């Protein structure tokens, strides 16, 4: 020790300690850890009213894409929520029917954050707010280490949790002491950005299945989420990428036995021992190789246009090749790969030689991706889900994760899977969401989205409806009368149909012979009673639906365009007159045509005679000039 050299035993102990530390610590101290937040809006009392930030807990189920409003309760006893809310020390947290949900405000300290949330949930609270006990930037409330507590209850926490600053907590407590009611709205609608119509997400995971409850919940999530993930990928709604965390061995220990058993490529890529015991079971090196195999499989599957096969492989490998069955090896992995029809040769080429003293392109890229960029911090916890470059906080559960992914879509662009009854409520089912509706035609302006409903005039059978979506929507453009007659009046009687809809005009207008608003009704106009037609002295008027009939007495004929009765003789004389006029006109046209023909003929003959004096015509013999000798 005096010379500054460490004994091999000490070196081994230090390496073991290093690997154990790496396997458990969220490496916030080694990089940039970003605290994911959501908004908290205090609506009463006025003394605290405003919008604040709170940190999302790394457990429970945050309501990504939604909001939750409730009344805050601050208990007189058990204010740190380290005990169950039962008996004399408890209080009613579950609201009565019709009441707002209860948010439990508790103090930080004395027990794990998760235990506080578990006790609050069992007491009937809809959410828990933990007030910090020190002045500091907001931190992420994480789950306890595996060896410190029984983790079974952690997976059962379903209420959302939030850490609030000490100053806000003190203000809320003062409001309680003053007898004020405190109401709060938690808002997660903008916790995840939604820049476009596709959600990009990453899953930082590990092939190790000997890490207790955390590994079990991880593989259970993969199994349950596989179907939804593959649907989203195959239809182009999402872009998914799996990632794997590795560490490097300190240069001083690269040749040590421990480093060789936990690392590949001469200490460049390492993983902790699965059982935390170097003397038995599988080594960290086995985990690194299997992680690399999964990363390479995704690379090859993605290049072949089927990236969703990663979910099948990881699920099948976990079932068929577990560590406990001593099948966590290449032989078992290759059998799974072959069953999925993936090119095994390409995967082996991607893996390369784990014993080579050179870098691996895939694992090097994984280490680079682990470093945070932009709004995303370093990935330091396994498992970690990153959605649209933001780290997901909360329980790794199919419904919770799907809700978070769906909140990453722009409103009205989310796929149908996001509108399932298991993750959201269809607000259009309740009073049509307060939107416009045509019950007869079964047309509505209510459109259900993941974040709620929007009132938006629809497009039906290619016909666009326009309006505010709340009080009215009106069909517009060609073919508008094809959809519910454009919302206009229409009626058929005795085989005759009249409509107030006009194809190329806006609005509704009663047709001639009717009066009304054109929408709800058009009433027949009595042209006879209103003296609008058939008013001549010899006329007899009879009203019909939409029109009228007019007859003349004394054998006279009715001319509707002049509203007059005329005799048949008059009509015949007029017919004779027009016949003569038309005959004279026809004779004039014929005479003019003959005249034009004779003039053209005369002009042609004159022209030919004149031209014949200067040049021979094809039909004449050439005449010699005067005085020329005649040859015999």
Coordinates of C-alpha atoms in Angstrom, one line a residue:
X1 CA 0.0 0.0 0.0
X2 CA 2.9 2.3 0.7
X3 CA 3.9 2.0 -3.0
X4 CA 0.4 3.0 -4.1
X5 CA -0.4 -0.4 -5.7
X6 CA -3.6 -2.2 -5.0
X7 CA -3.7 -5.9 -4.3
X8 CA -5.6 -8.1 -6.8
X9 CA -8.3 -8.8 -4.1
X10 CA -8.9 -5.1 -3.7
X11 CA -8.9 -4.5 -7.4
X12 CA -11.6 -7.3 -7.8
X13 CA -13.6 -5.8 -5.0
X14 CA -13.5 -2.3 -6.6
X15 CA -14.5 -3.7 -10.0
X16 CA -17.4 -5.6 -8.4
X17 CA -18.4 -2.5 -6.6
X18 CA -18.2 -0.5 -9.8
X19 CA -20.4 -2.9 -11.7
X20 CA -22.9 -3.2 -8.9
X21 CA -23.1 0.6 -8.8
X22 CA -23.5 0.9 -12.5
X23 CA -26.3 -1.8 -12.5
X24 CA -28.4 0.1 -10.0
X25 CA -27.7 3.8 -10.0
X26 CA -29.7 6.1 -12.2
X27 CA -26.5 7.7 -13.5
X28 CA -27.7 11.3 -13.0
X29 CA -24.4 12.2 -11.6
X30 CA -22.6 11.0 -14.8
X31 CA -24.8 13.0 -17.2
X32 CA -27.7 15.2 -17.6
X33 CA -30.9 14.0 -16.1
X34 CA -34.1 15.8 -17.2
X35 CA -37.1 16.0 -14.8
X36 CA -40.3 15.4 -16.8
X37 CA -43.0 17.8 -15.7
X38 CA -46.7 18.6 -16.1
X39 CA -48.9 21.6 -15.3
X40 CA -50.7 22.1 -12.1
X41 CA -53.4 24.8 -12.1
X42 CA -54.8 26.1 -8.8
X43 CA -58.3 27.4 -9.4
X44 CA -59.1 28.3 -5.8
X45 CA -58.5 30.1 -3.5
X46 CA -57.6 33.3 -5.2
X47 CA -54.6 33.8 -2.9
X48 CA -52.9 30.8 -4.6
X49 CA -54.6 30.9 -7.9
X50 CA -52.3 30.3 -10.9
X51 CA -50.4 27.7 -13.0
X52 CA -47.4 25.9 -11.5
X53 CA -45.0 23.1 -12.6
X54 CA -44.9 19.7 -10.8
X55 CA -42.6 16.7 -11.4
X56 CA -44.2 13.5 -12.7
X57 CA -43.4 10.5 -10.5
X58 CA -41.7 7.5 -12.1
X59 CA -44.5 5.2 -10.9
X60 CA -48.3 5.1 -11.1
X61 CA -50.2 6.1 -14.2
X62 CA -49.9 9.7 -15.4
X63 CA -52.9 10.7 -17.5
X64 CA -50.9 11.6 -20.6
X65 CA -53.0 13.7 -23.0
X66 CA -55.7 14.4 -20.4
X67 CA -56.6 16.5 -17.3
X68 CA -57.8 15.6 -13.9
X69 CA -59.6 18.1 -11.6
X70 CA -60.1 17.5 -7.9
X71 CA -60.4 18.9 -4.4
X72 CA -57.3 18.8 -2.2
X73 CA -57.3 17.2 1.2
X74 CA -54.4 17.8 3.8
X75 CA -54.8 15.3 6.6
X76 CA -54.5 16.3 10.3
X77 CA -52.6 13.2 11.1
X78 CA -50.4 10.8 9.0
X79 CA -49.3 13.9 7.0
X80 CA -46.4 12.0 5.5
X81 CA -48.7 9.1 4.4
X82 CA -46.3 6.5 5.7
X83 CA -49.2 4.7 7.4
X84 CA -52.5 3.4 6.0
X85 CA -55.4 5.7 6.2
X86 CA -57.6 3.5 8.4
X87 CA -59.2 3.8 11.8
X88 CA -59.0 6.9 14.0
X89 CA -55.9 8.1 12.1
X90 CA -57.7 7.9 8.7
X91 CA -60.0 10.2 6.8
X92 CA -62.5 9.7 4.0
X93 CA -60.6 10.2 0.7
X94 CA -63.1 8.7 -1.6
X95 CA -65.6 11.3 -2.7
X96 CA -69.4 10.8 -2.4
X97 CA -71.4 10.2 -5.6
X98 CA -71.4 13.4 -7.6
X99 CA -68.4 14.8 -5.8
X100 CA -65.0 15.9 -7.3
X101 CA -62.1 13.4 -7.0
X102 CA -59.8 13.9 -4.0
X103 CA -56.2 14.9 -4.3
X104 CA -54.2 14.0 -1.2
X105 CA -51.5 16.5 -0.2
X106 CA -48.7 15.0 1.9
X107 CA -45.3 15.9 3.2
X108 CA -42.0 14.5 1.9
X109 CA -39.9 12.3 4.2
X110 CA -39.7 9.2 6.5
X111 CA -40.8 6.6 3.8
X112 CA -40.6 5.9 0.1
X113 CA -42.5 8.0 -2.4
X114 CA -44.1 4.8 -3.7
X115 CA -45.4 3.8 -0.2
X116 CA -47.0 7.2 0.2
X117 CA -48.8 6.8 -3.2
X118 CA -49.9 3.2 -2.3
X119 CA -51.4 4.3 1.0
X120 CA -53.2 7.3 -0.7
X121 CA -54.6 5.0 -3.4
X122 CA -55.9 2.5 -0.8
X123 CA -57.4 5.4 1.1
X124 CA -59.5 6.4 -2.0
X125 CA -57.5 9.3 -3.3
X126 CA -57.5 10.0 -7.1
X127 CA -54.0 11.5 -7.1
X128 CA -51.2 12.3 -4.6
X129 CA -49.3 15.6 -4.3
X130 CA -46.0 15.4 -2.4
X131 CA -44.8 18.7 -1.0
X132 CA -41.0 19.0 -1.0
X133 CA -39.4 19.6 2.4
X134 CA -36.5 21.6 1.1
X135 CA -36.0 24.5 -1.3
X136 CA -34.5 22.9 -4.5
X137 CA -35.3 22.3 -8.1
X138 CA -38.0 19.7 -8.7
X139 CA -36.7 16.1 -8.8
X140 CA -38.2 12.9 -10.2
X141 CA -39.8 10.6 -7.5
X142 CA -38.4 7.2 -8.3
X143 CA -39.1 3.7 -7.2
X144 CA -36.9 2.2 -4.3
X145 CA -34.1 -0.2 -5.0
X146 CA -35.0 -3.9 -5.3
X147 CA -33.3 -4.9 -2.1
X148 CA -34.8 -2.1 0.1
X149 CA -38.5 -3.0 -0.1
X150 CA -41.0 -5.5 -1.5
X151 CA -41.7 -4.2 -5.0
X152 CA -45.0 -6.1 -5.5
X153 CA -47.2 -3.2 -4.5
X154 CA -45.3 -0.8 -6.8
X155 CA -46.7 -2.4 -9.9
X156 CA -50.2 -2.0 -8.4
X157 CA -50.0 1.8 -8.1
X158 CA -52.4 3.3 -10.6
X159 CA -53.0 6.9 -9.4
X160 CA -50.9 9.7 -10.8
X161 CA -48.4 11.4 -8.5
X162 CA -46.7 14.8 -8.5
X163 CA -43.9 16.4 -6.5
X164 CA -44.6 20.1 -5.9
X165 CA -42.2 22.8 -4.6
X166 CA -41.9 23.7 -1.0
X167 CA -43.2 27.2 -1.6
X168 CA -46.3 26.0 -3.3
X169 CA -46.9 23.3 -0.6
X170 CA -46.6 26.0 2.1
X171 CA -49.1 28.2 0.3
X172 CA -51.6 25.4 0.0
X173 CA -51.2 24.5 3.7
X174 CA -51.7 28.1 4.7
X175 CA -54.9 28.1 2.6
X176 CA -56.1 25.1 4.6
X177 CA -55.3 26.8 7.9
X178 CA -57.4 29.8 6.8
X179 CA -60.4 27.5 6.1
X180 CA -60.3 27.8 2.3
X181 CA -61.2 25.1 -0.1
X182 CA -58.4 24.2 -2.4
X183 CA -59.2 22.9 -5.9
X184 CA -56.6 21.9 -8.5
X185 CA -56.5 20.7 -12.0
X186 CA -53.6 18.5 -13.1
X187 CA -52.9 18.9 -16.9
X188 CA -50.8 16.4 -18.9
X189 CA -52.1 17.5 -22.4
X190 CA -48.8 19.0 -23.3
X191 CA -46.5 16.8 -21.3
X192 CA -45.5 15.1 -24.6
X193 CA -44.9 17.1 -27.8
X194 CA -46.7 16.2 -31.0
X195 CA -44.9 17.8 -33.8
X196 CA -46.3 15.7 -36.7
X197 CA -48.7 12.9 -37.6
X198 CA -46.2 10.2 -36.6
X199 CA -45.0 9.3 -33.1
X200 CA -41.4 8.2 -32.7
X201 CA -40.6 6.3 -29.5
X202 CA -37.7 4.3 -28.1
X203 CA -37.6 1.5 -25.5
X204 CA -34.4 1.1 -23.5
X205 CA -34.4 -2.4 -22.3
X206 CA -32.3 -5.4 -21.4
X207 CA -32.4 -9.1 -22.2
X208 CA -31.5 -10.1 -18.7
X209 CA -34.3 -11.9 -17.0
X210 CA -32.7 -12.4 -13.5
X211 CA -33.2 -9.0 -12.1
X212 CA -36.3 -9.7 -10.1
X213 CA -39.7 -7.9 -10.3
X214 CA -38.3 -5.2 -12.6
X215 CA -37.3 -7.8 -15.3
X216 CA -40.6 -9.6 -14.9
X217 CA -42.7 -6.5 -15.3
X218 CA -40.5 -5.5 -18.3
X219 CA -41.1 -8.8 -20.3
X220 CA -44.8 -8.8 -19.2
X221 CA -45.1 -5.3 -20.8
X222 CA -43.4 -6.5 -24.0
X223 CA -45.9 -9.4 -24.3
X224 CA -48.9 -7.3 -23.6
X225 CA -47.9 -4.3 -25.7
X226 CA -46.7 -6.4 -28.7
X227 CA -50.0 -6.4 -30.6
X228 CA -50.6 -2.7 -30.3
X229 CA -47.0 -1.8 -31.2
X230 CA -47.1 -4.0 -34.3
X231 CA -50.3 -2.5 -35.5
X232 CA -49.0 1.1 -35.1
X233 CA -45.8 0.2 -36.9
X234 CA -47.3 -1.7 -39.8
X235 CA -49.7 1.1 -40.6
X236 CA -47.0 3.8 -40.3
X237 CA -48.4 5.6 -37.3
X238 CA -45.2 5.1 -35.3
X239 CA -41.5 4.7 -35.7
X240 CA -40.1 2.4 -33.0
X241 CA -36.4 1.8 -32.0
X242 CA -35.2 -0.5 -29.3
X243 CA -32.0 0.4 -27.4
X244 CA -29.6 -1.2 -24.9
X245 CA -27.4 0.3 -22.3
X246 CA -23.8 -0.9 -21.9
X247 CA -20.8 0.4 -20.0
X248 CA -17.1 0.2 -20.5
X249 CA -14.6 -1.3 -18.2
X250 CA -12.0 1.1 -16.7
X251 CA -8.7 0.7 -18.6
X252 CA -6.8 -0.4 -15.6
X253 CA -9.0 -3.5 -15.2
X254 CA -9.5 -4.6 -18.9
X255 CA -7.3 -7.7 -18.4
X256 CA -8.8 -8.7 -15.1
X257 CA -10.9 -11.8 -14.7
X258 CA -14.0 -9.9 -13.7
X259 CA -13.8 -7.5 -16.7
X260 CA -13.3 -10.4 -19.1
X261 CA -16.4 -12.2 -17.7
X262 CA -18.6 -9.1 -17.9
X263 CA -17.4 -7.4 -21.1
X264 CA -16.8 -8.1 -24.8
X265 CA -14.5 -6.4 -27.3
X266 CA -11.7 -6.0 -24.7
X267 CA -13.7 -4.1 -22.1
X268 CA -15.5 -1.7 -24.5
X269 CA -19.0 -3.0 -23.8
X270 CA -20.0 -4.4 -20.4
X271 CA -23.1 -5.4 -18.4
X272 CA -23.5 -6.3 -14.7
X273 CA -23.6 -9.9 -13.7
X274 CA -27.2 -11.1 -13.9
X275 CA -27.2 -12.7 -10.4
X276 CA -24.7 -10.2 -8.9
X277 CA -22.6 -13.3 -8.2
X278 CA -19.4 -13.9 -10.2
X279 CA -19.2 -17.5 -9.2
X280 CA -22.4 -18.9 -10.6
X281 CA -24.9 -18.6 -13.4
X282 CA -24.5 -16.4 -16.5
X283 CA -22.0 -13.6 -16.8
X284 CA -22.6 -10.0 -17.8
X285 CA -20.8 -10.9 -21.1
X286 CA -23.7 -13.2 -22.0
X287 CA -26.1 -10.4 -21.5
X288 CA -24.1 -8.0 -23.7
X289 CA -24.0 -10.5 -26.5
X290 CA -27.7 -11.2 -26.3
X291 CA -28.5 -7.5 -26.2
X292 CA -26.3 -7.1 -29.3
X293 CA -28.2 -10.0 -31.0
X294 CA -31.5 -8.3 -30.3
X295 CA -30.2 -4.9 -31.6
X296 CA -28.8 -6.6 -34.8
X297 CA -32.1 -8.5 -35.3
X298 CA -33.9 -5.2 -35.3
X299 CA -31.4 -3.7 -37.7
X300 CA -31.8 -6.7 -40.1
X301 CA -35.6 -6.8 -39.8
X302 CA -35.8 -3.0 -40.3
X303 CA -33.7 -3.3 -43.5
X304 CA -36.1 -5.9 -44.8
X305 CA -39.1 -3.7 -44.1
X306 CA -40.4 -5.7 -41.1
X307 CA -39.1 -3.9 -38.0
X308 CA -42.1 -5.2 -35.9
X309 CA -40.5 -8.7 -35.9
X310 CA -38.4 -7.5 -33.0
X311 CA -41.4 -7.7 -30.7
X312 CA -42.0 -11.4 -31.8
X313 CA -38.4 -12.3 -31.2
X314 CA -38.1 -10.7 -27.8
X315 CA -41.3 -12.3 -26.6
X316 CA -40.5 -15.8 -28.0
X317 CA -36.9 -15.6 -26.7
X318 CA -38.1 -14.8 -23.2
X319 CA -40.5 -17.7 -23.2
X320 CA -38.3 -20.3 -24.9
X321 CA -34.8 -19.3 -23.7
X322 CA -34.9 -18.2 -20.1
X323 CA -31.8 -18.2 -17.8
X324 CA -33.5 -20.4 -15.3
X325 CA -33.9 -23.2 -17.9
X326 CA -30.2 -22.8 -18.9
X327 CA -31.3 -21.9 -22.5
X328 CA -30.1 -18.4 -22.5
X329 CA -27.6 -19.1 -25.4
X330 CA -26.9 -18.7 -29.1
X331 CA -28.4 -22.1 -30.0
X332 CA -31.8 -21.3 -28.6
X333 CA -31.7 -17.8 -30.0
X334 CA -30.9 -19.1 -33.5
X335 CA -33.9 -21.4 -33.4
X336 CA -36.2 -18.5 -32.6
X337 CA -34.6 -16.4 -35.4
X338 CA -35.1 -19.2 -37.9
X339 CA -38.7 -19.6 -36.9
X340 CA -39.4 -16.0 -37.8
X341 CA -37.8 -16.3 -41.2
X342 CA -35.0 -13.7 -40.5
X343 CA -31.6 -13.9 -42.2
X344 CA -29.4 -15.5 -39.5
X345 CA -26.2 -15.0 -41.5
X346 CA -26.7 -11.2 -41.6
X347 CA -27.3 -11.1 -37.8
X348 CA -24.1 -13.1 -37.1
X349 CA -22.2 -10.7 -39.4
X350 CA -23.7 -7.7 -37.4
X351 CA -22.6 -9.3 -34.1
X352 CA -19.1 -9.9 -35.3
X353 CA -16.4 -11.3 -33.0
X354 CA -17.0 -10.5 -29.3
X355 CA -13.4 -11.3 -28.6
X356 CA -11.9 -8.9 -31.1
X357 CA -10.0 -5.9 -29.9
X358 CA -12.0 -3.4 -31.9
X359 CA -15.3 -1.5 -31.6
X360 CA -18.7 -2.8 -32.7
X361 CA -20.6 -0.3 -34.8
X362 CA -24.0 -1.2 -33.4
X363 CA -23.0 -1.0 -29.7
X364 CA -21.0 2.1 -30.3
X365 CA -24.1 3.8 -31.7
X366 CA -26.1 2.6 -28.7
X367 CA -23.6 4.3 -26.3
X368 CA -23.8 7.5 -28.3
X369 CA -27.6 7.4 -28.3
X370 CA -27.6 7.0 -24.5
X371 CA -26.4 10.6 -24.2
X372 CA -29.3 13.1 -24.0
X373 CA -29.9 15.6 -26.8
X374 CA -32.2 18.6 -26.9
X375 CA -35.0 18.3 -24.4
X376 CA -34.2 14.7 -23.6
X377 CA -31.8 13.9 -20.7
X378 CA -29.4 11.0 -20.6
X379 CA -30.9 7.5 -20.4
X380 CA -29.8 6.2 -17.0
X381 CA -32.6 4.0 -15.8
X382 CA -33.7 0.6 -17.1
X383 CA -36.3 0.2 -18.5
X384 CA -36.9 3.7 -20.0
X385 CA -39.4 4.7 -22.6
X386 CA -38.8 7.8 -24.7
X387 CA -41.7 9.2 -26.7
X388 CA -41.2 12.1 -29.1
X389 CA -37.8 12.7 -27.4
X390 CA -39.3 13.0 -23.9
X391 CA -38.8 10.3 -21.3
X392 CA -42.0 8.6 -20.2
X393 CA -42.7 8.6 -16.5
X394 CA -45.0 6.2 -14.8
X395 CA -45.9 2.5 -14.7
X396 CA -44.7 0.3 -17.6
X397 CA -48.2 -0.9 -18.4
X398 CA -49.9 -1.5 -21.8
X399 CA -52.8 0.9 -21.2
X400 CA -50.6 3.6 -19.7
X401 CA -48.0 3.5 -22.4
X402 CA -50.5 3.4 -25.2
X403 CA -52.2 6.5 -23.6
X404 CA -48.8 8.2 -23.6
X405 CA -48.1 7.3 -27.2
X406 CA -51.5 8.5 -28.3
X407 CA -51.0 11.8 -26.6
X408 CA -48.0 12.3 -28.9
X409 CA -50.3 12.6 -32.0
X410 CA -51.7 15.9 -33.0
X411 CA -55.4 16.2 -32.2
X412 CA -57.7 14.5 -34.8
X413 CA -54.8 12.6 -36.3
X414 CA -54.6 9.8 -33.8
X415 CA -55.2 6.2 -35.1
X416 CA -58.4 4.3 -34.2
X417 CA -56.5 2.2 -31.7
X418 CA -56.2 5.4 -29.6
X419 CA -59.9 5.7 -29.4
X420 CA -60.6 2.3 -27.8
X421 CA -62.8 2.2 -24.8
X422 CA -60.0 0.8 -22.7
X423 CA -57.9 4.0 -22.9
X424 CA -60.3 6.9 -23.5
X425 CA -64.0 7.9 -23.2
X426 CA -66.0 8.7 -26.3
X427 CA -67.4 12.2 -25.3
X428 CA -69.7 12.2 -28.4
X429 CA -71.9 9.6 -26.7
X430 CA -73.1 12.1 -24.1
X431 CA -75.5 14.6 -25.6
X432 CA -73.6 14.4 -28.9
X433 CA -70.8 16.4 -27.1
X434 CA -72.9 19.5 -27.4
X435 CA -72.3 19.7 -31.1
X436 CA -74.6 20.1 -34.1
X437 CA -76.4 17.0 -35.2
X438 CA -78.9 16.0 -37.9
X439 CA -80.7 13.0 -36.2
X440 CA -82.8 12.2 -39.2
X441 CA -79.7 11.8 -41.5
X442 CA -77.5 10.5 -38.6
X443 CA -74.9 13.2 -39.3
X444 CA -73.0 14.9 -36.5
X445 CA -70.3 17.5 -36.1
X446 CA -69.0 15.8 -33.0
X447 CA -65.6 14.1 -33.6
X448 CA -64.0 12.1 -30.8
X449 CA -60.3 12.5 -30.3
X450 CA -57.9 11.2 -27.7
X451 CA -57.8 14.5 -25.9
X452 CA -61.6 15.0 -26.0
X453 CA -64.2 15.9 -28.5
X454 CA -64.1 18.6 -31.2
X455 CA -67.2 20.1 -32.9
X456 CA -66.2 20.1 -36.6
X457 CA -68.6 20.1 -39.6
X458 CA -68.1 16.8 -41.4
X459 CA -67.6 15.6 -44.9
X460 CA -70.2 13.1 -45.9
X461 CA -70.1 11.1 -49.2
X462 CA -67.8 13.7 -50.7
X463 CA -70.1 16.6 -49.7
X464 CA -68.5 19.2 -47.4
X465 CA -70.6 20.7 -44.6
X466 CA -69.7 24.2 -43.4
X467 CA -70.6 26.1 -40.2
X468 CA -69.5 26.6 -36.6
X469 CA -70.0 22.9 -35.7
X470 CA -72.0 23.9 -32.6
X471 CA -75.3 25.4 -33.7
X472 CA -75.3 24.6 -37.5
X473 CA -73.6 22.8 -40.3
X474 CA -74.7 23.2 -43.9
X475 CA -73.9 21.2 -47.0
X476 CA -72.1 23.2 -49.7
X477 CA -71.1 22.6 -53.3
X478 CA -72.1 20.2 -56.0
X479 CA -74.1 17.1 -55.0
X480 CA -75.1 18.7 -51.8
X481 CA -78.7 17.8 -52.3
X482 CA -77.6 14.1 -52.4
X483 CA -77.0 14.1 -48.6
X484 CA -80.2 14.5 -46.7
X485 CA -81.4 16.9 -49.4
X486 CA -78.9 19.5 -48.2
X487 CA -80.8 19.8 -45.0
X488 CA -83.7 21.4 -46.9
X489 CA -87.4 20.7 -47.1
X490 CA -88.5 18.0 -49.4
X491 CA -91.9 16.3 -49.9
X492 CA -93.7 14.0 -52.3
X493 CA -97.5 13.8 -52.9
X494 CA -99.4 11.9 -55.6
X495 CA -96.2 11.0 -57.4
X496 CA -95.0 14.6 -57.5
X497 CA -91.8 15.7 -55.6
X498 CA -90.8 19.2 -54.7
X499 CA -87.5 20.2 -53.0
X500 CA -86.1 23.5 -51.5
X501 CA -82.5 22.4 -52.2
X502 CA -80.6 23.8 -55.2
X503 CA -77.4 22.1 -56.2
X504 CA -75.3 25.1 -57.1
X505 CA -76.8 27.6 -54.6
X506 CA -76.3 28.1 -50.9
X507 CA -79.1 27.7 -48.4
X508 CA -82.7 26.5 -49.0
X509 CA -85.4 28.2 -51.0
X510 CA -88.9 27.0 -51.5
X511 CA -89.7 26.2 -55.1
X512 CA -92.2 28.2 -57.1
X513 CA -95.7 27.6 -55.8
X514 CA -94.6 27.3 -52.2
X515 CA -93.6 29.7 -49.4
X516 CA -91.7 29.1 -46.2
X517 CA -88.2 29.0 -44.7
X518 CA -87.2 26.1 -47.0
X519 CA -85.6 24.2 -44.1
X520 CA -88.4 23.1 -41.9
X521 CA -91.4 23.6 -44.2
X522 CA -92.7 24.9 -47.5
X523 CA -96.4 25.5 -47.6
X524 CA -98.5 25.4 -50.8
X525 CA -99.4 28.9 -52.1
X526 CA -103.1 29.1 -53.2
X527 CA -102.6 31.1 -56.5
X528 CA -106.3 31.3 -57.0
X529 CA -107.1 32.8 -53.6
X530 CA -104.0 35.0 -53.7
X531 CA -105.1 36.1 -57.2
X532 CA -101.6 35.4 -58.5
X533 CA -102.9 33.6 -61.7
X534 CA -106.0 32.8 -63.8
X535 CA -107.6 36.2 -63.2
X536 CA -109.2 36.9 -66.6
X537 CA -113.0 37.2 -66.6
X538 CA -113.6 34.0 -68.5
X539 CA -111.1 32.0 -66.3
X540 CA -112.0 29.3 -63.8
X541 CA -109.2 28.7 -61.3
X542 CA -108.5 25.5 -59.3
X543 CA -105.6 25.3 -56.8
X544 CA -103.4 22.2 -56.8
X545 CA -100.4 21.2 -54.5
X546 CA -97.5 23.3 -55.8
X547 CA -99.4 24.7 -58.8
X548 CA -102.9 25.5 -60.2
X549 CA -105.2 24.6 -63.0
X550 CA -107.0 27.3 -65.1
X551 CA -109.8 26.6 -67.5
X552 CA -111.8 29.0 -69.8
X553 CA -115.5 28.9 -70.2
X554 CA -117.3 29.0 -73.5
X555 CA -114.9 26.7 -75.3
X556 CA -112.1 29.3 -75.1
X557 CA -108.5 28.4 -74.8
X558 CA -106.2 29.6 -71.9
X559 CA -102.8 31.1 -72.7
X560 CA -100.8 30.8 -69.4
X561 CA -98.0 33.1 -70.5
X562 CA -100.5 36.0 -71.0
X563 CA -103.1 34.8 -68.5
X564 CA -105.8 35.3 -71.1
X565 CA -108.6 33.2 -72.7
X566 CA -108.8 33.2 -76.5
X567 CA -111.2 31.6 -79.0
X568 CA -110.1 28.7 -81.1
X569 CA -110.8 30.7 -84.3
X570 CA -108.5 33.5 -83.1
X571 CA -106.0 30.9 -82.3
X572 CA -106.4 29.4 -85.8
X573 CA -106.2 32.8 -87.5
X574 CA -103.1 33.5 -85.6
X575 CA -101.8 30.2 -86.7
X576 CA -102.7 30.9 -90.3
X577 CA -101.0 34.3 -90.1
X578 CA -97.8 32.9 -88.7
X579 CA -97.9 30.1 -91.4
X580 CA -98.0 32.7 -94.2
X581 CA -95.3 34.7 -92.6
X582 CA -93.1 31.7 -92.3
X583 CA -93.8 30.6 -95.9
X584 CA -92.9 34.0 -97.2
X585 CA -89.7 34.0 -95.2
X586 CA -88.9 30.5 -96.6
X587 CA -89.6 31.7 -100.2
X588 CA -87.4 34.7 -99.7
X589 CA -84.5 32.6 -98.5
X590 CA -84.9 30.3 -101.6
X591 CA -85.1 33.3 -104.0
X592 CA -82.1 34.8 -102.5
X593 CA -80.1 31.6 -102.9
X594 CA -81.1 31.3 -106.6
X595 CA -80.2 34.9 -107.2
X596 CA -76.7 34.4 -105.6
X597 CA -76.2 31.3 -107.8
X598 CA -77.1 33.1 -111.1
X599 CA -74.9 36.0 -110.3
X600 CA -71.9 33.7 -109.6
X601 CA -72.5 31.8 -112.9
X602 CA -72.5 35.1 -114.9
X603 CA -69.4 36.4 -113.2
X604 CA -67.6 33.1 -113.9
X605 CA -68.4 33.2 -117.7
X606 CA -67.2 36.9 -117.9
X607 CA -64.0 36.1 -116.2
X608 CA -63.3 33.2 -118.5
X609 CA -64.0 35.3 -121.6
X610 CA -61.5 38.0 -120.5
X611 CA -58.8 35.5 -119.6
X612 CA -59.2 33.7 -122.9
X613 CA -57.9 36.9 -124.7
X614 CA -54.6 36.7 -123.0
X615 CA -53.8 33.0 -122.5
X616 CA -54.9 29.8 -124.0
X617 CA -57.2 27.7 -122.0
X618 CA -56.8 24.0 -121.6
X619 CA -59.9 23.3 -123.6
X620 CA -59.0 25.4 -126.7
X621 CA -56.5 25.0 -129.6
X622 CA -53.6 27.4 -129.6
X623 CA -54.2 30.3 -132.2
X624 CA -51.1 31.6 -134.0
X625 CA -50.3 35.3 -133.8
X626 CA -51.5 37.6 -136.7
X627 CA -49.1 37.6 -139.7
X628 CA -47.3 34.4 -138.8
X629 CA -46.8 31.8 -141.6
X630 CA -49.1 28.9 -141.7
X631 CA -47.4 25.6 -142.0
X632 CA -49.1 22.8 -143.9

